[in-house]
Coordinates of C-alpha atoms and ligand atoms in Angstrom, one line a residue:
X1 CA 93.0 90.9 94.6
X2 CA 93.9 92.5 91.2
X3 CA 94.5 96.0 91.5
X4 CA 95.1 98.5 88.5
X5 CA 97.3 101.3 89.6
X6 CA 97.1 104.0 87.6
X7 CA 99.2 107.7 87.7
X8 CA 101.2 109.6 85.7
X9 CA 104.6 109.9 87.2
X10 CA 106.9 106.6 88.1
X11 CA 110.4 107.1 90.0
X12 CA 113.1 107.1 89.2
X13 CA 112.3 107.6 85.4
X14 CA 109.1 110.0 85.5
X15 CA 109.7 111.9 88.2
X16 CA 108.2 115.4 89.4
X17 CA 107.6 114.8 93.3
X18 CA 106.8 112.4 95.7
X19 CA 103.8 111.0 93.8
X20 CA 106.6 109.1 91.5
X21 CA 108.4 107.7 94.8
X22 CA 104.6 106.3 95.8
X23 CA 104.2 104.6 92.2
X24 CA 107.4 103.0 92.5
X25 CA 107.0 101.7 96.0
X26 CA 103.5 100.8 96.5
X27 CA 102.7 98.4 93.9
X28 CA 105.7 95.9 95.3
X29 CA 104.1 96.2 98.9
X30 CA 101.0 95.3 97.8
X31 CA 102.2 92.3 96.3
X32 CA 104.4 91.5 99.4
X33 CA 101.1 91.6 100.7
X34 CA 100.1 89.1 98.3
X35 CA 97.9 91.0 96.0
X36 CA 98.3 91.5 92.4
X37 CA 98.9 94.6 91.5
X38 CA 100.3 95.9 87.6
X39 CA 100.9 99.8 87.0
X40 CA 99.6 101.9 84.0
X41 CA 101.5 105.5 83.2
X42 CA 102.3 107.1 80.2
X43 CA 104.9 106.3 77.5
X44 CA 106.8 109.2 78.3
X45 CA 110.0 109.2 76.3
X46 CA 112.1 108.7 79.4
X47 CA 110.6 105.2 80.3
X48 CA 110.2 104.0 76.7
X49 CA 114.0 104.2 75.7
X50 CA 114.9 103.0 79.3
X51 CA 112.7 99.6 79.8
X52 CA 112.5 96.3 77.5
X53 CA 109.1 96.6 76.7
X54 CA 106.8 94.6 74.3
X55 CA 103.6 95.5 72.8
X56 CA 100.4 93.8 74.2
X57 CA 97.3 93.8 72.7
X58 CA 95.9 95.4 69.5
X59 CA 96.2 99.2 68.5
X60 CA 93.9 101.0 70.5
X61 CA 92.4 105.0 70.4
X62 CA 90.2 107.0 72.0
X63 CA 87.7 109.9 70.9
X64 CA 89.0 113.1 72.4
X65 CA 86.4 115.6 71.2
X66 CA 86.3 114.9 67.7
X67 CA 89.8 113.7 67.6
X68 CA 90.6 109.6 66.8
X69 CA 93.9 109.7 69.1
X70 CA 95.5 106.3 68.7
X71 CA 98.1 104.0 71.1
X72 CA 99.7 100.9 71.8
X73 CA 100.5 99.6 75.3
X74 CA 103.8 98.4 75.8
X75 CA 104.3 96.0 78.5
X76 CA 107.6 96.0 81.2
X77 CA 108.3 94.4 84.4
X78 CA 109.8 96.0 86.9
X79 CA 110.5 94.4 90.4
X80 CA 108.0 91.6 89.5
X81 CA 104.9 94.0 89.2
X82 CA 103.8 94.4 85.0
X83 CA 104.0 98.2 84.3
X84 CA 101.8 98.8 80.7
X85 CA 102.9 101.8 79.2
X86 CA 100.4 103.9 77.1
X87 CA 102.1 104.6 73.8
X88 CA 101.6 107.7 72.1
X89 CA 104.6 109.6 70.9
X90 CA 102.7 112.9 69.9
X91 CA 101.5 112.9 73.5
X92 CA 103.9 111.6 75.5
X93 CA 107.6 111.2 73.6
X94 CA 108.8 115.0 75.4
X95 CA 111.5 115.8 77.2
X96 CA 109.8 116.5 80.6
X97 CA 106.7 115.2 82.1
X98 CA 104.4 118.1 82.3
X99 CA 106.6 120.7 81.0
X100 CA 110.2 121.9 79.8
X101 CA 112.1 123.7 81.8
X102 CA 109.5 125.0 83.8
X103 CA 107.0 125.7 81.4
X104 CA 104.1 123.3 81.4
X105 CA 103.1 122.0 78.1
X106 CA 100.4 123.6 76.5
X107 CA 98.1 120.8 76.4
X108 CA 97.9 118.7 79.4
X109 CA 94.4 119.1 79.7
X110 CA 94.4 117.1 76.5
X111 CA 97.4 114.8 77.4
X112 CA 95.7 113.7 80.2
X113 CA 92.3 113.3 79.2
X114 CA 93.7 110.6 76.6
X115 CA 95.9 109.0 79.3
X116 CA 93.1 108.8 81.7
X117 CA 90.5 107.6 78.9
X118 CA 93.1 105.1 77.1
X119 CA 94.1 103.5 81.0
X120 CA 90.8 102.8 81.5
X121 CA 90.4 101.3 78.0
X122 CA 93.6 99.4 78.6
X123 CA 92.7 97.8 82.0
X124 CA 89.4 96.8 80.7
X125 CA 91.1 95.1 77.8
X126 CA 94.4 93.4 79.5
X127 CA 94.2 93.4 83.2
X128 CA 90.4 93.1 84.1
X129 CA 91.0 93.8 87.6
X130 CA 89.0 94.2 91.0
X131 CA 89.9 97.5 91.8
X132 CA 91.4 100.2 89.5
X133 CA 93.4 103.0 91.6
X134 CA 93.9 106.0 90.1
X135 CA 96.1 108.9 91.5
X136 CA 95.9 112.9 91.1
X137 CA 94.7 114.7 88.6
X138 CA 96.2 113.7 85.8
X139 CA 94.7 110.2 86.2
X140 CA 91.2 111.5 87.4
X141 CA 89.3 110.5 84.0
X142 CA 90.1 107.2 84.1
X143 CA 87.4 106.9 87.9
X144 CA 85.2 109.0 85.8
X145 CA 84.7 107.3 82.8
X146 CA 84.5 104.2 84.8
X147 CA 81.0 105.5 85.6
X148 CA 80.3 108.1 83.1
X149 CA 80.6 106.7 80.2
X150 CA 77.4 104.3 78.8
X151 CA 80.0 102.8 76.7
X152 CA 82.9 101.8 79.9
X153 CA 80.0 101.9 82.3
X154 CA 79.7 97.8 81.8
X155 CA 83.2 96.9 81.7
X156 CA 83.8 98.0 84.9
X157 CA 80.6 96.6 86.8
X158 CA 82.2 94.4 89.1
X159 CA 85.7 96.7 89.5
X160 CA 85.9 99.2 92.4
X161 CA 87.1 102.6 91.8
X162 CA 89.5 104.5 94.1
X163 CA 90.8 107.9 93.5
X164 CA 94.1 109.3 95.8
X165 CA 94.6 112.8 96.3
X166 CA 98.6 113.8 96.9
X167 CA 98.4 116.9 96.1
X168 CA 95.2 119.7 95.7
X169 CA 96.9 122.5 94.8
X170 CA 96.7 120.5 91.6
X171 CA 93.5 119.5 90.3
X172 CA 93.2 119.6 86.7
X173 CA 91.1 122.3 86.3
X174 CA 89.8 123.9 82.7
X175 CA 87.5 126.1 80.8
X176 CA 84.1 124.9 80.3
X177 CA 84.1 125.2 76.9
X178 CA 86.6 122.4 76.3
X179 CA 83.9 120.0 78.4
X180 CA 83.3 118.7 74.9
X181 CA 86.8 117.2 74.9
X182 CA 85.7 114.4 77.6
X183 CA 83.3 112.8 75.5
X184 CA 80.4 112.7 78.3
X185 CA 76.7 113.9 78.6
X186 CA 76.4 117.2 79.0
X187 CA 74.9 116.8 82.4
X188 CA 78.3 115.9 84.1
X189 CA 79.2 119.2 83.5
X190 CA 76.8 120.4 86.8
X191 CA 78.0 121.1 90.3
X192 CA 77.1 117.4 91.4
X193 CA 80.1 116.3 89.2
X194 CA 82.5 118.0 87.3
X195 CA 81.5 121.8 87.2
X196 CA 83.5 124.3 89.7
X197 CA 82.7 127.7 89.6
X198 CA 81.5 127.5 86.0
X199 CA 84.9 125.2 85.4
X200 CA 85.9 121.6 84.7
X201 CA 87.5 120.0 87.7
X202 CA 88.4 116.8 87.1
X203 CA 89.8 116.2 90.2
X204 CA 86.3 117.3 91.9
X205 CA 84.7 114.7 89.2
X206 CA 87.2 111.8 90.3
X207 CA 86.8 112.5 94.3
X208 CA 82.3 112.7 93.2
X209 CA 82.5 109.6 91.1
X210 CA 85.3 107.3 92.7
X211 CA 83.8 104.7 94.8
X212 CA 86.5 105.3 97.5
X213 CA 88.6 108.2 97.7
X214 CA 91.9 108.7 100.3
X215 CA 94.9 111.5 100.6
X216 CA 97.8 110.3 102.0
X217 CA 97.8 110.6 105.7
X218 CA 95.4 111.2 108.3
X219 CA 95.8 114.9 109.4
X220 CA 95.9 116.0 105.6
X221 CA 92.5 113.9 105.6
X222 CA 91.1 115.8 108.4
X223 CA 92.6 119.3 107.4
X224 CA 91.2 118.9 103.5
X225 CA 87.7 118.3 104.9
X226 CA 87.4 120.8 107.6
X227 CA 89.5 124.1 106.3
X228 CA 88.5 126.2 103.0
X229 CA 92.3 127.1 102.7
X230 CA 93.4 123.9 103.0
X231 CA 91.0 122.4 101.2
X232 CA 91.1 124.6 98.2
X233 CA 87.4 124.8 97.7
X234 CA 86.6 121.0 97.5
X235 CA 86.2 120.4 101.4
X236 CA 82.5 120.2 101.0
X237 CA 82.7 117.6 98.6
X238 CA 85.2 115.4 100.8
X239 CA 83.1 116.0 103.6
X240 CA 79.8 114.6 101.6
X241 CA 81.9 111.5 100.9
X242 CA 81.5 110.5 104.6
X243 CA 83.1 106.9 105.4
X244 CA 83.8 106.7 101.9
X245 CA 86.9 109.1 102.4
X246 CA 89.8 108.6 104.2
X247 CA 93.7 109.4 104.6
X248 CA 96.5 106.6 104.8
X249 CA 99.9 107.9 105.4
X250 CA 102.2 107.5 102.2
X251 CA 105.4 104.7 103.4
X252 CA 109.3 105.4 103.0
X253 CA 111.1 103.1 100.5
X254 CA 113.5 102.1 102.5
X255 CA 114.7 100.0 99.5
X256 CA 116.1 103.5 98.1
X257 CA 116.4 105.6 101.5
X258 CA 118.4 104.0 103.8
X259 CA 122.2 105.0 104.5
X260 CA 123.1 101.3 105.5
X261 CA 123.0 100.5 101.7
X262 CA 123.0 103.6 100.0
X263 CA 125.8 103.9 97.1
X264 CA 124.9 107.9 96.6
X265 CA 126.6 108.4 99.8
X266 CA 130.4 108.7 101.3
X267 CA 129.9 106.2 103.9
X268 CA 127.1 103.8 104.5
X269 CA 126.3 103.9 108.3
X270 CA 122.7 102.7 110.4
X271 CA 121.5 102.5 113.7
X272 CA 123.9 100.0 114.9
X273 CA 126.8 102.2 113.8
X274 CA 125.9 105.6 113.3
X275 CA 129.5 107.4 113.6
X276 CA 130.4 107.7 109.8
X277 CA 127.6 109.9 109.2
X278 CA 129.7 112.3 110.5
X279 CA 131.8 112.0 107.4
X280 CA 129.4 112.0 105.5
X281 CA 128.6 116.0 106.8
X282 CA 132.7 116.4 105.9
X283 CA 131.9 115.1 102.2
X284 CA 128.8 117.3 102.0
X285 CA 130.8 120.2 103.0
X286 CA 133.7 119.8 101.1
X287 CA 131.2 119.2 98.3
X288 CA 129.9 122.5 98.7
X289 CA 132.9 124.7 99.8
X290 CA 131.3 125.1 103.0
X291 CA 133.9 125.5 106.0
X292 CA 134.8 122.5 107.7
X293 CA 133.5 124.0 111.3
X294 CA 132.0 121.4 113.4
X295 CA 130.8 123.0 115.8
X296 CA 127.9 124.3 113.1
X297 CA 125.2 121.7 112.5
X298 CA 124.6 121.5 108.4
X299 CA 120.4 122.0 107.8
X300 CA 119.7 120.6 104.4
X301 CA 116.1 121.3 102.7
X302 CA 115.3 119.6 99.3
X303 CA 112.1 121.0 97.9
X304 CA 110.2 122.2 95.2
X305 CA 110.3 125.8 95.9
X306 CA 106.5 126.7 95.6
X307 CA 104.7 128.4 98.5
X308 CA 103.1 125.0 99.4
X309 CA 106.6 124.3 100.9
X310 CA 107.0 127.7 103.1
X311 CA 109.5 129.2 100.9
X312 CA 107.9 132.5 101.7
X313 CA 107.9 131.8 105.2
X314 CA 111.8 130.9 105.2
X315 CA 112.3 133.8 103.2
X316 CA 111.1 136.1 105.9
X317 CA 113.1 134.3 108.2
X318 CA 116.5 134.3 106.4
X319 CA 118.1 137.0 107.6
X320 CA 117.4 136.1 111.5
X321 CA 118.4 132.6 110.7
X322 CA 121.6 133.2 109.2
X323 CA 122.3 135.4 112.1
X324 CA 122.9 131.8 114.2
X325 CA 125.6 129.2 114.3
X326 CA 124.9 127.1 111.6
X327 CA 125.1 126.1 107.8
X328 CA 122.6 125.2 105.3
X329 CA 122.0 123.9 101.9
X330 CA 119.4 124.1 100.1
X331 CA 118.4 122.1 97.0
X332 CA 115.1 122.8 95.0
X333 CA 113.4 124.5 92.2
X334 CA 110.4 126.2 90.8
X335 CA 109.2 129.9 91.5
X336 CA 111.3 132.1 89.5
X337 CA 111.2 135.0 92.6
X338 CA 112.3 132.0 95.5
X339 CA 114.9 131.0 93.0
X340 CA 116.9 134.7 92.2
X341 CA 115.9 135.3 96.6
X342 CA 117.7 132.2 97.8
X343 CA 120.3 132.4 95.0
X344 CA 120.6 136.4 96.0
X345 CA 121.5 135.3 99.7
X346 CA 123.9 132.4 99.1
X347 CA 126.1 135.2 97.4
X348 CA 125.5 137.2 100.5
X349 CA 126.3 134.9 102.8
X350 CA 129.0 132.5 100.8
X351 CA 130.2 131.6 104.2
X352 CA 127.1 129.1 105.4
X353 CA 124.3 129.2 103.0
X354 CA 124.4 127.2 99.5
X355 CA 121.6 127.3 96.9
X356 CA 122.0 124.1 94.0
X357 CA 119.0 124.8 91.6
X358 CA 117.8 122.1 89.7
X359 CA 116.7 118.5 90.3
X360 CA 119.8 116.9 91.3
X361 CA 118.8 112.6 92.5
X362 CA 122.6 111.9 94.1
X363 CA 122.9 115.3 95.7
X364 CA 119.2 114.6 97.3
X365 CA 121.0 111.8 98.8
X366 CA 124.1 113.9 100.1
X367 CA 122.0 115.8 101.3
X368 CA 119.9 113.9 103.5
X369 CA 123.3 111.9 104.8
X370 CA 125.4 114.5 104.7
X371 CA 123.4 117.5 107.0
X372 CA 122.3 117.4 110.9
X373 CA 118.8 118.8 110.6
X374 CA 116.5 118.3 107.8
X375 CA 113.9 121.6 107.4
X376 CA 110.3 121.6 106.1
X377 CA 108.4 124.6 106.9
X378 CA 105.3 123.9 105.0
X379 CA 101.9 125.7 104.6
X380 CA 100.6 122.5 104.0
X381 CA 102.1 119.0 103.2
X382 CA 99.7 116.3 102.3
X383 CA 102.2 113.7 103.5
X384 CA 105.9 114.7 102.6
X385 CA 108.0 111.9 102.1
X386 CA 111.6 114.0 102.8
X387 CA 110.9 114.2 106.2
X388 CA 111.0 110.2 106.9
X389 CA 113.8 109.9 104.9
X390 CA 115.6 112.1 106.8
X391 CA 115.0 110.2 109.9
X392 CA 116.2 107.3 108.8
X393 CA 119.5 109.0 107.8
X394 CA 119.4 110.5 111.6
X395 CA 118.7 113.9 110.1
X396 CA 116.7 116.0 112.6
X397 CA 113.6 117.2 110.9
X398 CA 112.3 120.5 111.7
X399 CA 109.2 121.2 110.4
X400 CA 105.5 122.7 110.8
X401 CA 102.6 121.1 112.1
X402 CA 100.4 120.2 109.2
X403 CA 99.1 117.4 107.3
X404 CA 101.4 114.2 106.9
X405 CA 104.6 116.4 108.7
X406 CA 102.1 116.1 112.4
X407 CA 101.6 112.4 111.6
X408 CA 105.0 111.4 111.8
X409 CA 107.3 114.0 113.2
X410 CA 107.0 114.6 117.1
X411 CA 109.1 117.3 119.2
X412 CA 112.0 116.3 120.9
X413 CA 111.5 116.2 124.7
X414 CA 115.2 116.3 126.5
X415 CA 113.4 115.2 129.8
X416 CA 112.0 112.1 129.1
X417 CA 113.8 111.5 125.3
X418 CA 110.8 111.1 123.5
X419 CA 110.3 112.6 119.9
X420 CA 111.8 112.8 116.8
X421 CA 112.4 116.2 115.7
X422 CA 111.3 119.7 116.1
X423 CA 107.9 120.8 115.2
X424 CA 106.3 124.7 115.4
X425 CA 102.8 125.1 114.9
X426 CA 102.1 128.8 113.4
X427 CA 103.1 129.6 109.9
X428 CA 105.0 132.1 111.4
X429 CA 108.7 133.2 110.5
X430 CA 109.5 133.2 114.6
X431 CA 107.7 129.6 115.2
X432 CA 110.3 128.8 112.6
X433 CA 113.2 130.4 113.9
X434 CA 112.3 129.2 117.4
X435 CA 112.5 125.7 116.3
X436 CA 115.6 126.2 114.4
X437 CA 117.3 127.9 117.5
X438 CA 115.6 124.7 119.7
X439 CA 117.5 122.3 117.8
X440 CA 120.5 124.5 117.5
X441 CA 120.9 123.8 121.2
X442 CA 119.7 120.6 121.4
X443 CA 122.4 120.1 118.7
X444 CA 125.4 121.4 121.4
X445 CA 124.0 118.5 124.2
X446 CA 125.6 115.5 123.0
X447 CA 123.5 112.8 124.8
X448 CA 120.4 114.9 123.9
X449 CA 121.6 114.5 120.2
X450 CA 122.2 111.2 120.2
X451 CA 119.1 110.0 121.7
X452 CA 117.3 112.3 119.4
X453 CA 118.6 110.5 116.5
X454 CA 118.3 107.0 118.1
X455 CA 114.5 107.7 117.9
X456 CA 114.7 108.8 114.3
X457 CA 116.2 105.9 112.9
X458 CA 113.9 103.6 115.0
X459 CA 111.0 105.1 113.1
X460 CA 109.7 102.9 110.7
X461 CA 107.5 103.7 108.0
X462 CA 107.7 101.3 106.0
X463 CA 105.4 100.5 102.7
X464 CA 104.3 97.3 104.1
X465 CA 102.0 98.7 106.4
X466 CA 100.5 101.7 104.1
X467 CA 100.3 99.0 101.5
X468 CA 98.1 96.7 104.1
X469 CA 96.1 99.1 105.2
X470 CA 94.6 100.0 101.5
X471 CA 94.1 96.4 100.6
X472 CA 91.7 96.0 104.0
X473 CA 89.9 99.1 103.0
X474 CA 89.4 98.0 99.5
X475 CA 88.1 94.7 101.0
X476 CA 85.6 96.7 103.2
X477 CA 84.9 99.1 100.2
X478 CA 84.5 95.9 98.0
X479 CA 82.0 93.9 100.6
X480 CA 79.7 97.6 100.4
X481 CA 79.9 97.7 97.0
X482 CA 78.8 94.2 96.3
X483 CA 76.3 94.2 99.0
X484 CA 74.8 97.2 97.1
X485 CA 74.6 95.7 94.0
X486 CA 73.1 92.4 95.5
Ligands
LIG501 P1 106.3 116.7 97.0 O1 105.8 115.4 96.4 O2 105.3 117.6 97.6 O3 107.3 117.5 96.1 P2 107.7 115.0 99.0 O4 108.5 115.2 100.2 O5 106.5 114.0 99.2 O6 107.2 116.3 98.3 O7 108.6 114.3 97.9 C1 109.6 114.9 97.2 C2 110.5 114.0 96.5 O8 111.2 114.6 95.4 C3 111.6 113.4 97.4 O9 112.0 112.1 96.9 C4 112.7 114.4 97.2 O10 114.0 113.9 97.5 C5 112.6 114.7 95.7 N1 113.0 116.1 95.3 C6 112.3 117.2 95.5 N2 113.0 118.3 95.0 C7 114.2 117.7 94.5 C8 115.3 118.3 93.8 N3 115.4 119.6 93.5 N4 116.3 117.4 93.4 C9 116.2 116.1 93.7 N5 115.1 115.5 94.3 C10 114.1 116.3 94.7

């Protein structure tokens, strides 16, 4: 099966979340499954002067509006899969991916609507495949045009469309009056397709058009389709998808995460040897300036510091938790207000707590080796990828019940050993601090402890079986889809 993955972030060189850890990962899983995957993202200036790249095919442009925008597609391969890279300086060779420092570019609509448009030209031209699957917003034109467009319509008769949601807080949404910009009869722009609340949605048109659409685990699946909050105002439209929608929970590169090989780290250590993780809490400390007190588990948190992530929560909570034993670290960016609160109560209490603004790849790593418990108290997390790394680093993740964090962490039970972590259900700051203080005392029973992070490093969520599971519904979607058309 040839499968056109399409996206615009790639780890480790295009990186804003966890949707660049999936682009990196998946497409060698799939082929380990032994499909055919290749990779389209933009020729952001990052992967350009980092990859030997040669161009493939002619020039190429696309109508945006009135607009001739032009681009070449470089070619690269990377771990064996072909990654194409659509080459447009004016659009793409930046600093950042979305934005400087911060500030989101001024226009992404735009840069996105030509990535989305010139994919789709691009996989028509040099990849012809069986399925094209397209992530998040910012790759959501290249399912519509797939089907909107008289002029791609043909080209993609026999090629099944799949559109992955990561994130909803994010869905590329824009003033009607730029709807000329797409390039597609004016009656897409109705609440069928892309119109929402007298806006362009292309994530709405993408989840309407795409012959299959998932989010990346179960729960989130089930949450986005029954709950206005959490499904930010498109949960009627995944519930009209039916069978058609589903959720499959995002893997763990191991390949990257995995302290038994990790050169980020102090001291590699696994399952069959855990004890050097303990030095890797010393190097973390000393690292930091934090005292060397054993007694005092480390809890790490690497995050984007949004609200999606429970900073506000954690906020509220702060002065409660840093009443207990403990130290913590916390890595992130974002909100301007979480950044000066967190940064505000590091100086205040320089004995425990450490803020490290910034997106920092090795001290990510540290980080996950280095401290005893792992926290995530999200709002919502359509999968969350942090959390399984931290298990396999035999970090304790504590975290709130919701989307992908309910799929895979379980609460420790020290009667019969079973679970993996410590979960609270209400986005409440107590239900956070409770489960902070639960593992605090877990933390002091050594047997409990070590049992507890037996299970974690046991845990295997690997890509292989994410990866499987999308190429057997692709089959099923693909047996519809030509039954249909038969
Ligand atoms: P999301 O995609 O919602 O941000 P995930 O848990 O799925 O959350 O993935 C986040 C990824 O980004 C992980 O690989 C994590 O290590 C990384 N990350 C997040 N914030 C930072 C940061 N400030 N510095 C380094 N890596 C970060």
């Amino acid at each position: 099966m040839k499968i056109a993955i399409v996206a615009a972030e790639i780890a480790p060189w295009a990186k804003a979340g966890g949707l660049a850890d999936v682009i990196s990962a998946l497409p060698s899983a799939m082929r380990q499954c032994g499909a055919q995957p290749s990779v389209i993202v933009p020729g952001y200036r990052s992967l350009m002067d980092a990859l030997t790249l040669e161009p493939v095919g002619p020039p190429m442009e696309v109508q945006i509006g009135n607009q001739t925008d032009a681009f070449t597609v470089m070619r690269a391969e990377v771990n064996g899969v072909p990654l194409y890279l659509i080459d447009n300086p004016a659009y793409f060779g930046r600093e950042g991916v979305y934005g400087d420092r911060g500030t989101p570019y001024p226009d992404n609509f735009r840069r996105y609507l030509f990535f989305g448009r010139a994919a789709a030209l691009a996989v028509a031209a040099l990849i012809q495949p069986d399925v094209v699957h397209a992530h998040d917003w910012h790759a959501a034109m290249t399912p519509i045009v797939m089907r909107a467009d008289p002029a791609l319509r043909g080209l993609f008769s026999n090629t099944l469309s799949i559109f992955t949601v990561h994130n909803l807080a994010f869905q590329g949404i824009f003033d009607a009056g730029d709807f000329g910009l797409l390039n597609l009869d004016p009656a897409y722009f109705s609440v069928d397709f892309l119109e929402f609340w007298g806006r362009i949605n292309l994530m709405k048109g993408a989840a309407v058009l795409a012959d299959g659409i998932s989010t990346v685990s179960p729960t989130y699946a089930r949450e986005i389709a029954a709950d206005a909050e959490l499904g930010f105002g498109l949960e009627g439209v995944f519930r009209s998808r039916g069978d058609r929608f589903t959720g499959i929970l995002n893997g763990a590169d191991y390949s990257e995460w995995d302290p038994m090989g990790d050169p980020m780290i102090a001291h590699c250590y696994g399952a069959s040897d855990p004890s050097p993780k303990r030095m890797c809490v010393r190097a973390l400390r000393a690292e930091l300036g934090l005292p060397q007190d054993e007694s005092r588990p480390l809890i790490g948190m690497i995050t984007r510091l949004t609200p999606q992530k429970g900073t506000d929560l954690l906020m509220n909570a702060m002065e409660a938790i840093m009443k207990l034993d403990l130290q913590m670290v916390i890595l992130g960016s974002g909100d301007p207000a979480a950044e000066d609160f967190f940064q505000h109560a590091a100086d205040q209490y320089s004995d425990r707590l450490r803020i490290k603004l910034g997106f920092d790849h090795g001290l990510a790593h540290r980080i996950q080796a280095g401290s005893d418990m792992f926290l995530m108290p999200s709002r919502f997390e359509p999968c969350g990828l942090t959390q399984m790394y931290a298990l396999r680093y035999g970090t304790a993740p504590i975290v709130r019940a919701t989307g992908g964090l309910r799929d895979t962490i379980v609460e420790f039970d020290p009667k019969t050993g079973e679970g993996n972590g410590f979960v609270f259900e209400e986005y409440r700051a107590e239900a956070l601090f409770e489960a902070i203080v639960r593992a605090l005392e877990l933390f002091q029973n050594s047997d409990g402890w070590r049992r507890l992070k037996a299970n974690g490093f046991a845990a295997d969520f690997s890509w292989a079986y994410a990866a499987r599971q999308y190429l057997d519904w692709f089959e099923r979607l693909r047996r519809v889809r030509a039954g249909q058309r038969a």
